[in-house]
mmCIF file of N, CA and C in Angstrom:
data_model
loop_
_atom_site.group_PDB
_atom_site.id
_atom_site.type_symbol
_atom_site.label_atom_id
_atom_site.label_comp_id
_atom_site.label_asym_id
_atom_site.label_seq_id
_atom_site.Cartn_x
_atom_site.Cartn_y
_atom_site.Cartn_z
ATOM 1 N N MET A 1371 -0.690 -7.739 10.237
ATOM 2 C CA MET A 1371 0.149 -7.283 9.190
ATOM 3 C C MET A 1371 -1.091 -6.828 8.034
ATOM 4 N N ARG A 1372 -1.206 -5.734 7.792
ATOM 5 C CA ARG A 1372 -2.010 -5.341 6.500
ATOM 6 C C ARG A 1372 -1.743 -6.026 5.127
ATOM 7 N N PRO A 1373 -3.178 -6.764 4.488
ATOM 8 C CA PRO A 1373 -2.728 -7.459 3.268
ATOM 9 C C PRO A 1373 -2.356 -6.305 2.285
ATOM 10 N N HIS A 1374 -1.912 -6.979 1.363
ATOM 11 C CA HIS A 1374 -1.373 -6.326 0.008
ATOM 12 C C HIS A 1374 -2.059 -7.044 -1.062
ATOM 13 N N LEU A 1375 -2.805 -6.115 -1.652
ATOM 14 C CA LEU A 1375 -3.621 -6.510 -2.751
ATOM 15 C C LEU A 1375 -3.188 -6.084 -4.137
ATOM 16 N N ILE A 1376 -3.027 -7.283 -5.222
ATOM 17 C CA ILE A 1376 -2.330 -6.711 -6.167
ATOM 18 C C ILE A 1376 -3.964 -6.910 -7.477
ATOM 19 N N PHE A 1377 -4.374 -6.059 -7.802
ATOM 20 C CA PHE A 1377 -5.591 -5.787 -9.044
ATOM 21 C C PHE A 1377 -4.681 -5.842 -10.377
ATOM 22 N N VAL A 1378 -4.827 -6.978 -11.021
ATOM 23 C CA VAL A 1378 -4.321 -7.022 -12.426
ATOM 24 C C VAL A 1378 -5.388 -7.275 -13.671
ATOM 25 N N TYR A 1379 -5.087 -5.935 -14.379
ATOM 26 C CA TYR A 1379 -6.013 -6.153 -15.615
ATOM 27 C C TYR A 1379 -5.447 -7.041 -16.470
ATOM 28 N N ASN A 1380 -6.531 -7.372 -17.568
ATOM 29 C CA ASN A 1380 -6.245 -8.070 -18.546
ATOM 30 C C ASN A 1380 -6.123 -7.254 -19.601
ATOM 31 N N ALA A 1381 -5.193 -6.083 -19.687
ATOM 32 C CA ALA A 1381 -4.718 -5.298 -20.701
ATOM 33 C C ALA A 1381 -3.523 -4.886 -20.545
ATOM 34 N N ASP A 1382 -2.979 -4.336 -21.664
ATOM 35 C CA ASP A 1382 -1.619 -3.767 -21.348
ATOM 36 C C ASP A 1382 -1.410 -2.405 -21.097
ATOM 37 N N SER A 1383 -0.033 -1.817 -20.625
ATOM 38 C CA SER A 1383 -0.205 -0.280 -20.519
ATOM 39 C C SER A 1383 -0.007 0.269 -21.570
ATOM 40 N N GLY A 1384 -0.386 1.446 -21.506
ATOM 41 C CA GLY A 1384 0.419 2.490 -22.591
ATOM 42 C C GLY A 1384 -0.889 2.923 -23.468
ATOM 43 N N LEU A 1385 -0.737 4.436 -23.850
ATOM 44 C CA LEU A 1385 -1.580 5.488 -24.295
ATOM 45 C C LEU A 1385 -2.535 4.283 -25.414
ATOM 46 N N PHE A 1386 -1.944 3.826 -26.583
ATOM 47 C CA PHE A 1386 -2.355 2.958 -27.420
ATOM 48 C C PHE A 1386 -3.488 1.840 -26.945
ATOM 49 N N ASN A 1387 -2.782 1.208 -26.166
ATOM 50 C CA ASN A 1387 -3.927 0.206 -25.266
ATOM 51 C C ASN A 1387 -5.167 0.875 -24.696
ATOM 52 N N THR A 1388 -4.752 1.931 -24.217
ATOM 53 C CA THR A 1388 -5.876 2.652 -23.355
ATOM 54 C C THR A 1388 -6.850 2.934 -24.381
ATOM 55 N N VAL A 1389 -6.692 3.600 -25.429
ATOM 56 C CA VAL A 1389 -7.586 3.962 -26.447
ATOM 57 C C VAL A 1389 -8.269 2.740 -26.831
ATOM 58 N N THR A 1390 -7.182 1.668 -27.447
ATOM 59 C CA THR A 1390 -7.974 0.576 -27.748
ATOM 60 C C THR A 1390 -9.135 0.069 -26.996
ATOM 61 N N ASP A 1391 -8.763 0.032 -25.828
ATOM 62 C CA ASP A 1391 -9.554 -0.638 -24.581
ATOM 63 C C ASP A 1391 -10.790 0.059 -24.392
ATOM 64 N N ILE A 1392 -10.872 1.698 -24.338
ATOM 65 C CA ILE A 1392 -12.099 2.177 -24.507
ATOM 66 C C ILE A 1392 -13.080 1.936 -25.678
ATOM 67 N N ALA A 1393 -12.324 1.928 -26.482
ATOM 68 C CA ALA A 1393 -13.073 1.883 -28.243
ATOM 69 C C ALA A 1393 -13.714 0.418 -27.777
ATOM 70 N N HIS A 1394 -13.027 -0.594 -27.490
ATOM 71 C CA HIS A 1394 -13.731 -1.825 -27.425
ATOM 72 C C HIS A 1394 -14.783 -2.049 -26.206
ATOM 73 N N LYS A 1395 -14.635 -1.392 -25.307
ATOM 74 C CA LYS A 1395 -15.706 -1.539 -24.290
ATOM 75 C C LYS A 1395 -17.013 -0.620 -24.989
ATOM 76 N N ILE A 1396 -17.027 0.410 -25.435
ATOM 77 C CA ILE A 1396 -17.852 1.168 -26.224
ATOM 78 C C ILE A 1396 -18.417 0.076 -27.396
ATOM 79 N N LEU A 1397 -17.767 0.107 -28.124
ATOM 80 C CA LEU A 1397 -18.292 -0.920 -29.284
ATOM 81 C C LEU A 1397 -18.646 -2.259 -29.183
ATOM 82 N N SER A 1398 -18.087 -2.780 -28.256
ATOM 83 C CA SER A 1398 -18.076 -4.283 -28.529
ATOM 84 C C SER A 1398 -18.104 -4.933 -26.905
ATOM 85 N N PRO A 1399 -18.942 -4.244 -25.921
ATOM 86 C CA PRO A 1399 -18.867 -4.870 -24.646
ATOM 87 C C PRO A 1399 -18.841 -6.264 -24.204
ATOM 88 N N GLN A 1400 -19.811 -6.863 -24.937
ATOM 89 C CA GLN A 1400 -19.963 -8.432 -24.555
ATOM 90 C C GLN A 1400 -18.663 -9.075 -24.909
ATOM 91 N N THR A 1401 -17.722 -8.531 -25.785
ATOM 92 C CA THR A 1401 -16.454 -9.299 -26.010
ATOM 93 C C THR A 1401 -15.202 -8.744 -25.380
ATOM 94 N N TYR A 1402 -15.697 -7.363 -23.943
ATOM 95 C CA TYR A 1402 -14.564 -6.924 -23.544
ATOM 96 C C TYR A 1402 -14.039 -8.118 -22.931
ATOM 97 N N ASN A 1403 -12.638 -8.307 -22.751
ATOM 98 C CA ASN A 1403 -11.867 -9.540 -21.889
ATOM 99 C C ASN A 1403 -11.185 -8.880 -20.460
ATOM 100 N N CYS A 1404 -11.973 -7.912 -20.013
ATOM 101 C CA CYS A 1404 -11.257 -7.348 -18.646
ATOM 102 C C CYS A 1404 -12.533 -7.308 -17.952
ATOM 103 N N ASN A 1405 -13.169 -8.045 -17.367
ATOM 104 C CA ASN A 1405 -14.316 -7.748 -16.389
ATOM 105 C C ASN A 1405 -13.577 -7.084 -15.002
ATOM 106 N N LEU A 1406 -12.563 -6.950 -14.560
ATOM 107 C CA LEU A 1406 -12.281 -6.146 -13.626
ATOM 108 C C LEU A 1406 -12.496 -4.819 -14.108
ATOM 109 N N CYS A 1407 -11.719 -4.506 -15.008
ATOM 110 C CA CYS A 1407 -12.126 -2.866 -15.568
ATOM 111 C C CYS A 1407 -13.756 -2.573 -15.961
ATOM 112 N N ALA A 1408 -14.348 -3.456 -16.471
ATOM 113 C CA ALA A 1408 -15.562 -3.177 -16.956
ATOM 114 C C ALA A 1408 -16.567 -2.861 -15.566
ATOM 115 N N LEU A 1409 -16.162 -3.624 -14.770
ATOM 116 C CA LEU A 1409 -17.130 -3.354 -13.377
ATOM 117 C C LEU A 1409 -16.689 -2.398 -12.560
ATOM 118 N N THR A 1410 -14.846 -1.965 -12.637
ATOM 119 C CA THR A 1410 -14.778 -1.016 -11.895
ATOM 120 C C THR A 1410 -14.585 0.301 -12.731
ATOM 121 N N HIS A 1411 -14.502 0.417 -13.981
ATOM 122 C CA HIS A 1411 -14.231 1.788 -14.519
ATOM 123 C C HIS A 1411 -15.635 2.087 -15.432
ATOM 124 N N GLY A 1412 -16.021 3.258 -15.705
ATOM 125 C CA GLY A 1412 -16.586 3.443 -16.611
ATOM 126 C C GLY A 1412 -15.607 3.496 -17.965
ATOM 127 N N HIS A 1413 -16.482 4.282 -18.974
ATOM 128 C CA HIS A 1413 -15.766 4.385 -20.363
ATOM 129 C C HIS A 1413 -13.988 5.266 -19.954
ATOM 130 N N PHE A 1414 -14.477 6.195 -19.164
ATOM 131 C CA PHE A 1414 -13.372 7.032 -19.218
ATOM 132 C C PHE A 1414 -12.525 7.468 -17.932
ATOM 133 N N LYS A 1415 -13.362 6.729 -16.753
ATOM 134 C CA LYS A 1415 -12.458 7.074 -15.574
ATOM 135 C C LYS A 1415 -12.892 5.828 -14.480
ATOM 136 N N VAL A 1416 -12.332 5.986 -13.403
ATOM 137 C CA VAL A 1416 -12.907 4.673 -12.567
ATOM 138 C C VAL A 1416 -14.135 5.492 -11.986
ATOM 139 N N ARG A 1417 -14.851 4.214 -11.583
ATOM 140 C CA ARG A 1417 -16.207 4.262 -10.890
ATOM 141 C C ARG A 1417 -15.712 4.839 -9.332
ATOM 142 N N GLU A 1418 -16.688 5.960 -9.079
ATOM 143 C CA GLU A 1418 -16.622 6.772 -7.664
ATOM 144 C C GLU A 1418 -16.811 5.779 -6.705
ATOM 145 N N GLU A 1419 -18.165 4.808 -6.658
ATOM 146 C CA GLU A 1419 -18.485 3.882 -5.816
ATOM 147 C C GLU A 1419 -16.994 3.113 -5.529
ATOM 148 N N TRP A 1420 -16.249 2.470 -6.487
ATOM 149 C CA TRP A 1420 -15.264 1.752 -6.353
ATOM 150 C C TRP A 1420 -14.152 2.419 -5.506
ATOM 151 N N VAL A 1421 -13.651 3.964 -5.849
ATOM 152 C CA VAL A 1421 -12.967 4.722 -5.191
ATOM 153 C C VAL A 1421 -13.313 4.771 -3.528
ATOM 154 N N ARG A 1422 -14.521 4.899 -3.389
ATOM 155 C CA ARG A 1422 -15.114 5.136 -2.023
ATOM 156 C C ARG A 1422 -14.794 3.589 -1.424
ATOM 157 N N PHE A 1423 -14.906 2.443 -1.985
ATOM 158 C CA PHE A 1423 -14.803 1.051 -1.360
ATOM 159 C C PHE A 1423 -13.222 0.947 -0.935
ATOM 160 N N LEU A 1424 -12.758 1.365 -1.856
ATOM 161 C CA LEU A 1424 -11.255 0.906 -1.617
ATOM 162 C C LEU A 1424 -10.493 1.881 -0.567
ATOM 163 N N GLU A 1425 -10.959 3.308 -0.374
ATOM 164 C CA GLU A 1425 -10.821 4.133 0.561
ATOM 165 C C GLU A 1425 -10.731 3.262 2.126
ATOM 166 N N THR A 1426 -12.245 2.453 2.224
ATOM 167 C CA THR A 1426 -12.490 1.820 3.519
ATOM 168 C C THR A 1426 -11.691 0.660 3.676
ATOM 169 N N LEU A 1427 -10.680 0.073 2.862
ATOM 170 C CA LEU A 1427 -10.278 -1.274 2.797
ATOM 171 C C LEU A 1427 -8.868 -1.041 4.016
ATOM 172 N N ASP A 1428 -8.714 -1.921 4.654
ATOM 173 C CA ASP A 1428 -7.556 -1.862 5.338
ATOM 174 C C ASP A 1428 -6.682 -2.707 4.827
ATOM 175 N N ALA A 1429 -6.175 -2.247 3.480
ATOM 176 C CA ALA A 1429 -5.141 -3.022 2.843
ATOM 177 C C ALA A 1429 -4.630 -1.984 1.966
ATOM 178 N N ASP A 1430 -3.516 -2.774 1.660
ATOM 179 C CA ASP A 1430 -2.538 -2.102 0.471
ATOM 180 C C ASP A 1430 -2.957 -2.306 -1.063
ATOM 181 N N CYS A 1431 -3.140 -1.269 -1.724
ATOM 182 C CA CYS A 1431 -3.595 -1.963 -2.885
ATOM 183 C C CYS A 1431 -2.695 -1.630 -4.204
ATOM 184 N N GLU A 1432 -2.624 -2.405 -5.183
ATOM 185 C CA GLU A 1432 -1.489 -2.123 -6.241
ATOM 186 C C GLU A 1432 -2.359 -2.310 -7.517
ATOM 187 N N PHE A 1433 -2.270 -1.596 -8.637
ATOM 188 C CA PHE A 1433 -3.009 -2.024 -9.455
ATOM 189 C C PHE A 1433 -2.325 -1.913 -10.843
ATOM 190 N N LEU A 1434 -2.120 -3.169 -11.556
ATOM 191 C CA LEU A 1434 -1.071 -3.393 -12.476
ATOM 192 C C LEU A 1434 -1.907 -3.722 -13.695
ATOM 193 N N HIS A 1435 -1.059 -3.602 -14.988
ATOM 194 C CA HIS A 1435 -1.847 -4.021 -16.417
ATOM 195 C C HIS A 1435 -1.165 -5.162 -16.620
ATOM 196 N N ARG A 1436 -1.527 -6.074 -17.289
ATOM 197 C CA ARG A 1436 -0.992 -7.429 -17.460
ATOM 198 C C ARG A 1436 0.798 -7.186 -17.669
ATOM 199 N N ASP A 1437 1.130 -6.583 -18.570
ATOM 200 C CA ASP A 1437 2.566 -6.662 -19.036
ATOM 201 C C ASP A 1437 3.237 -6.148 -17.593
ATOM 202 N N GLU A 1438 2.904 -4.898 -16.860
ATOM 203 C CA GLU A 1438 3.526 -4.517 -15.660
ATOM 204 C C GLU A 1438 3.576 -5.828 -14.662
ATOM 205 N N PHE A 1439 2.439 -6.599 -14.523
ATOM 206 C CA PHE A 1439 2.241 -7.523 -13.497
ATOM 207 C C PHE A 1439 3.679 -8.694 -13.849
ATOM 208 N N HIS A 1440 3.769 -8.929 -15.255
ATOM 209 C CA HIS A 1440 4.632 -9.994 -15.682
ATOM 210 C C HIS A 1440 5.956 -9.311 -15.477
ATOM 211 N N ALA A 1441 6.195 -8.116 -15.796
ATOM 212 C CA ALA A 1441 7.707 -7.356 -15.698
ATOM 213 C C ALA A 1441 8.198 -7.592 -14.204
ATOM 214 N N LYS A 1442 6.940 -6.960 -13.106
ATOM 215 C CA LYS A 1442 7.512 -6.768 -12.070
ATOM 216 C C LYS A 1442 7.609 -7.992 -10.964
ATOM 217 N N TYR A 1443 6.538 -9.035 -11.156
ATOM 218 C CA TYR A 1443 6.479 -10.313 -10.479
ATOM 219 C C TYR A 1443 6.959 -11.460 -11.571
ATOM 220 N N GLY A 1444 6.997 -11.647 -12.403
ATOM 221 C CA GLY A 1444 7.356 -12.503 -13.398
ATOM 222 C C GLY A 1444 6.373 -13.733 -13.235
ATOM 223 N N ARG A 1445 5.331 -13.386 -12.986
ATOM 224 C CA ARG A 1445 4.211 -14.300 -13.107
ATOM 225 C C ARG A 1445 3.401 -14.098 -14.471
ATOM 226 N N THR A 1446 3.357 -15.355 -15.481
ATOM 227 C CA THR A 1446 2.811 -15.382 -16.647
ATOM 228 C C THR A 1446 1.777 -16.396 -16.531
ATOM 229 N N ASP A 1447 1.459 -17.108 -15.260
ATOM 230 C CA ASP A 1447 1.041 -18.661 -15.388
ATOM 231 C C ASP A 1447 -0.249 -18.690 -14.906
ATOM 232 N N SER A 1448 -0.867 -17.219 -14.464
ATOM 233 C CA SER A 1448 -2.233 -17.150 -14.042
ATOM 234 C C SER A 1448 -3.157 -16.450 -14.927
ATOM 235 N N ALA A 1449 -4.465 -16.931 -15.158
ATOM 236 C CA ALA A 1449 -5.367 -16.354 -16.327
ATOM 237 C C ALA A 1449 -5.674 -14.911 -15.765
ATOM 238 N N LEU A 1450 -6.101 -14.167 -16.501
ATOM 239 C CA LEU A 1450 -6.330 -12.724 -15.909
ATOM 240 C C LEU A 1450 -7.533 -11.857 -16.864
ATOM 241 N N PRO A 1451 -8.137 -11.154 -15.917
ATOM 242 C CA PRO A 1451 -8.239 -10.679 -14.846
ATOM 243 C C PRO A 1451 -7.818 -11.261 -13.718
ATOM 244 N N ALA A 1452 -7.389 -10.942 -12.604
ATOM 245 C CA ALA A 1452 -7.253 -11.678 -11.252
ATOM 246 C C ALA A 1452 -7.084 -10.490 -10.195
ATOM 247 N N ILE A 1453 -7.464 -10.830 -8.829
ATOM 248 C CA ILE A 1453 -6.657 -9.971 -7.548
ATOM 249 C C ILE A 1453 -5.888 -11.104 -6.740
ATOM 250 N N PHE A 1454 -4.715 -10.625 -6.500
ATOM 251 C CA PHE A 1454 -3.854 -11.430 -5.917
ATOM 252 C C PHE A 1454 -3.306 -10.858 -4.523
ATOM 253 N N SER A 1455 -3.106 -11.811 -3.611
ATOM 254 C CA SER A 1455 -2.788 -11.318 -2.446
ATOM 255 C C SER A 1455 -1.133 -11.514 -2.361
ATOM 256 N N HIS A 1456 -0.662 -10.702 -1.855
ATOM 257 C CA HIS A 1456 0.847 -10.751 -1.756
ATOM 258 C C HIS A 1456 1.219 -10.388 -0.361
ATOM 259 N N VAL A 1457 1.437 -11.757 0.419
ATOM 260 C CA VAL A 1457 1.851 -11.451 1.820
ATOM 261 C C VAL A 1457 3.297 -11.798 1.933
ATOM 262 N N ALA A 1458 3.598 -12.713 1.606
ATOM 263 C CA ALA A 1458 5.254 -13.235 1.778
ATOM 264 C C ALA A 1458 5.596 -13.935 0.397
ATOM 265 N N GLY A 1459 6.539 -13.790 -0.064
ATOM 266 C CA GLY A 1459 6.913 -14.391 -1.239
ATOM 267 C C GLY A 1459 6.181 -14.067 -2.606
ATOM 268 N N GLU A 1460 5.678 -14.924 -3.206
ATOM 269 C CA GLU A 1460 5.159 -15.024 -4.450
ATOM 270 C C GLU A 1460 3.706 -14.460 -4.427
ATOM 271 N N PRO A 1461 3.075 -13.849 -5.138
ATOM 272 C CA PRO A 1461 1.517 -13.246 -5.039
ATOM 273 C C PRO A 1461 0.709 -14.310 -5.418
ATOM 274 N N THR A 1462 -0.220 -14.786 -4.595
ATOM 275 C CA THR A 1462 -1.181 -15.877 -4.579
ATOM 276 C C THR A 1462 -2.778 -15.197 -5.242
ATOM 277 N N PRO A 1463 -3.249 -16.084 -5.739
ATOM 278 C CA PRO A 1463 -4.647 -15.576 -6.383
ATOM 279 C C PRO A 1463 -5.667 -15.794 -5.185
ATOM 280 N N LEU A 1464 -6.338 -14.430 -5.306
ATOM 281 C CA LEU A 1464 -7.334 -14.478 -4.151
ATOM 282 C C LEU A 1464 -8.586 -14.487 -4.500
ATOM 283 N N ILE A 1465 -8.799 -13.666 -5.832
ATOM 284 C CA ILE A 1465 -10.101 -13.932 -6.906
ATOM 285 C C ILE A 1465 -9.464 -14.268 -8.244
ATOM 286 N N ASP A 1466 -9.813 -15.498 -8.732
ATOM 287 C CA ASP A 1466 -9.290 -15.950 -10.079
ATOM 288 C C ASP A 1466 -10.131 -15.195 -11.317
ATOM 289 N N SER A 1467 -9.579 -15.429 -12.225
ATOM 290 C CA SER A 1467 -10.100 -14.932 -13.414
ATOM 291 C C SER A 1467 -11.464 -15.423 -13.851
ATOM 292 N N ASP A 1468 -11.907 -16.612 -13.523
ATOM 293 C CA ASP A 1468 -13.283 -16.899 -13.845
ATOM 294 C C ASP A 1468 -14.269 -16.501 -12.600
ATOM 295 N N THR A 1469 -13.796 -16.359 -11.522
ATOM 296 C CA THR A 1469 -14.636 -15.733 -10.405
ATOM 297 C C THR A 1469 -15.027 -14.351 -10.729
ATOM 298 N N LEU A 1470 -14.069 -13.704 -11.248
ATOM 299 C CA LEU A 1470 -14.597 -12.148 -11.567
ATOM 300 C C LEU A 1470 -15.212 -12.404 -12.959
ATOM 301 N N SER A 1471 -14.881 -12.973 -13.957
ATOM 302 C CA SER A 1471 -15.997 -12.959 -14.984
ATOM 303 C C SER A 1471 -17.192 -13.486 -14.618
ATOM 304 N N ASP A 1472 -17.670 -13.922 -13.336
ATOM 305 C CA ASP A 1472 -18.951 -14.390 -12.815
ATOM 306 C C ASP A 1472 -19.735 -13.146 -12.417
ATOM 307 N N CYS A 1473 -18.745 -12.336 -11.822
ATOM 308 C CA CYS A 1473 -19.426 -10.973 -11.546
ATOM 309 C C CYS A 1473 -19.805 -10.028 -12.408
ATOM 310 N N THR A 1474 -21.421 -9.927 -11.881
ATOM 311 C CA THR A 1474 -22.141 -9.029 -12.882
ATOM 312 C C THR A 1474 -22.159 -7.530 -12.592
ATOM 313 N N SER A 1475 -21.749 -7.161 -11.322
ATOM 314 C CA SER A 1475 -21.821 -5.932 -10.650
ATOM 315 C C SER A 1475 -20.705 -5.634 -10.097
ATOM 316 N N LEU A 1476 -20.696 -4.414 -9.707
ATOM 317 C CA LEU A 1476 -19.773 -3.963 -8.898
ATOM 318 C C LEU A 1476 -19.670 -4.467 -7.526
ATOM 319 N N GLU A 1477 -21.112 -3.987 -6.995
ATOM 320 C CA GLU A 1477 -21.596 -4.444 -5.779
ATOM 321 C C GLU A 1477 -21.201 -5.924 -5.522
ATOM 322 N N GLN A 1478 -21.304 -6.946 -6.321
ATOM 323 C CA GLN A 1478 -20.937 -8.470 -6.448
ATOM 324 C C GLN A 1478 -19.623 -8.611 -6.330
ATOM 325 N N LEU A 1479 -18.660 -8.004 -7.037
ATOM 326 C CA LEU A 1479 -17.054 -7.720 -7.070
ATOM 327 C C LEU A 1479 -16.598 -7.706 -5.434
ATOM 328 N N ILE A 1480 -17.176 -6.523 -4.816
ATOM 329 C CA ILE A 1480 -17.164 -6.046 -3.652
ATOM 330 C C ILE A 1480 -17.635 -7.205 -2.553
ATOM 331 N N ALA A 1481 -18.669 -7.776 -2.540
ATOM 332 C CA ALA A 1481 -18.920 -8.641 -1.309
ATOM 333 C C ALA A 1481 -18.168 -10.032 -1.754
ATOM 334 N N VAL A 1482 -17.622 -10.525 -2.891
ATOM 335 C CA VAL A 1482 -16.884 -11.371 -3.158
ATOM 336 C C VAL A 1482 -15.570 -11.130 -2.546
ATOM 337 N N LEU A 1483 -15.073 -9.808 -2.854
ATOM 338 C CA LEU A 1483 -13.650 -9.425 -2.565
ATOM 339 C C LEU A 1483 -13.956 -9.582 -0.577
ATOM 340 N N MET A 1484 -14.938 -8.845 -0.232
ATOM 341 C CA MET A 1484 -15.242 -8.876 1.430
ATOM 342 C C MET A 1484 -14.752 -10.171 1.953
ATOM 343 N N LYS A 1485 -15.526 -11.210 1.105
ATOM 344 C CA LYS A 1485 -15.613 -12.410 1.664
ATOM 345 C C LYS A 1485 -14.414 -13.081 1.790
ATOM 346 N N ARG A 1486 -13.633 -13.075 0.828
ATOM 347 C CA ARG A 1486 -12.393 -13.422 0.499
ATOM 348 C C ARG A 1486 -11.381 -13.237 1.551
ATOM 349 N N LEU A 1487 -11.442 -11.564 1.934
ATOM 350 C CA LEU A 1487 -10.546 -10.939 2.927
ATOM 351 C C LEU A 1487 -10.806 -11.469 4.281
ATOM 352 N N GLN A 1488 -11.855 -11.911 4.400
ATOM 353 C CA GLN A 1488 -12.159 -12.230 5.871
ATOM 354 C C GLN A 1488 -11.736 -13.704 5.893
ATOM 355 N N HIS A 1489 -11.402 -14.231 4.952
ATOM 356 C CA HIS A 1489 -10.816 -16.058 5.218
ATOM 357 C C HIS A 1489 -9.404 -15.949 5.012
ATOM 358 N N GLU A 1490 -8.842 -14.698 4.672
ATOM 359 C CA GLU A 1490 -7.357 -14.619 4.577
ATOM 360 C C GLU A 1490 -6.465 -14.539 6.086
ATOM 361 N N PRO A 1491 -5.443 -15.378 5.929
ATOM 362 C CA PRO A 1491 -4.479 -15.499 7.208
ATOM 363 C C PRO A 1491 -4.210 -14.175 7.928
#
């Protein structure tokens, strides 16, 4: 069975929130609170290296903002950003917020994700 991964950004959806996030990343990157977005996106679009990596994954990937994740899965108990595995029942953290925050490059995030996926049942 293919894994189902849920990538959850620590930001809400919507045009205003997107514009605010872009401005925050540009003007004050050291205080930006979504390392998942900071690593996988430039200021205006997703990084090509990330897209190419995702295309190689044998997994179904879902990308949600915080408000979308809460509405769809009813989960408000996990610190975000985070990456969840959703095999059966409730999504379970695969990479928690602290681990994502410790990643300093896209390459490191990819390495952590691949290691965790190797240990998934």
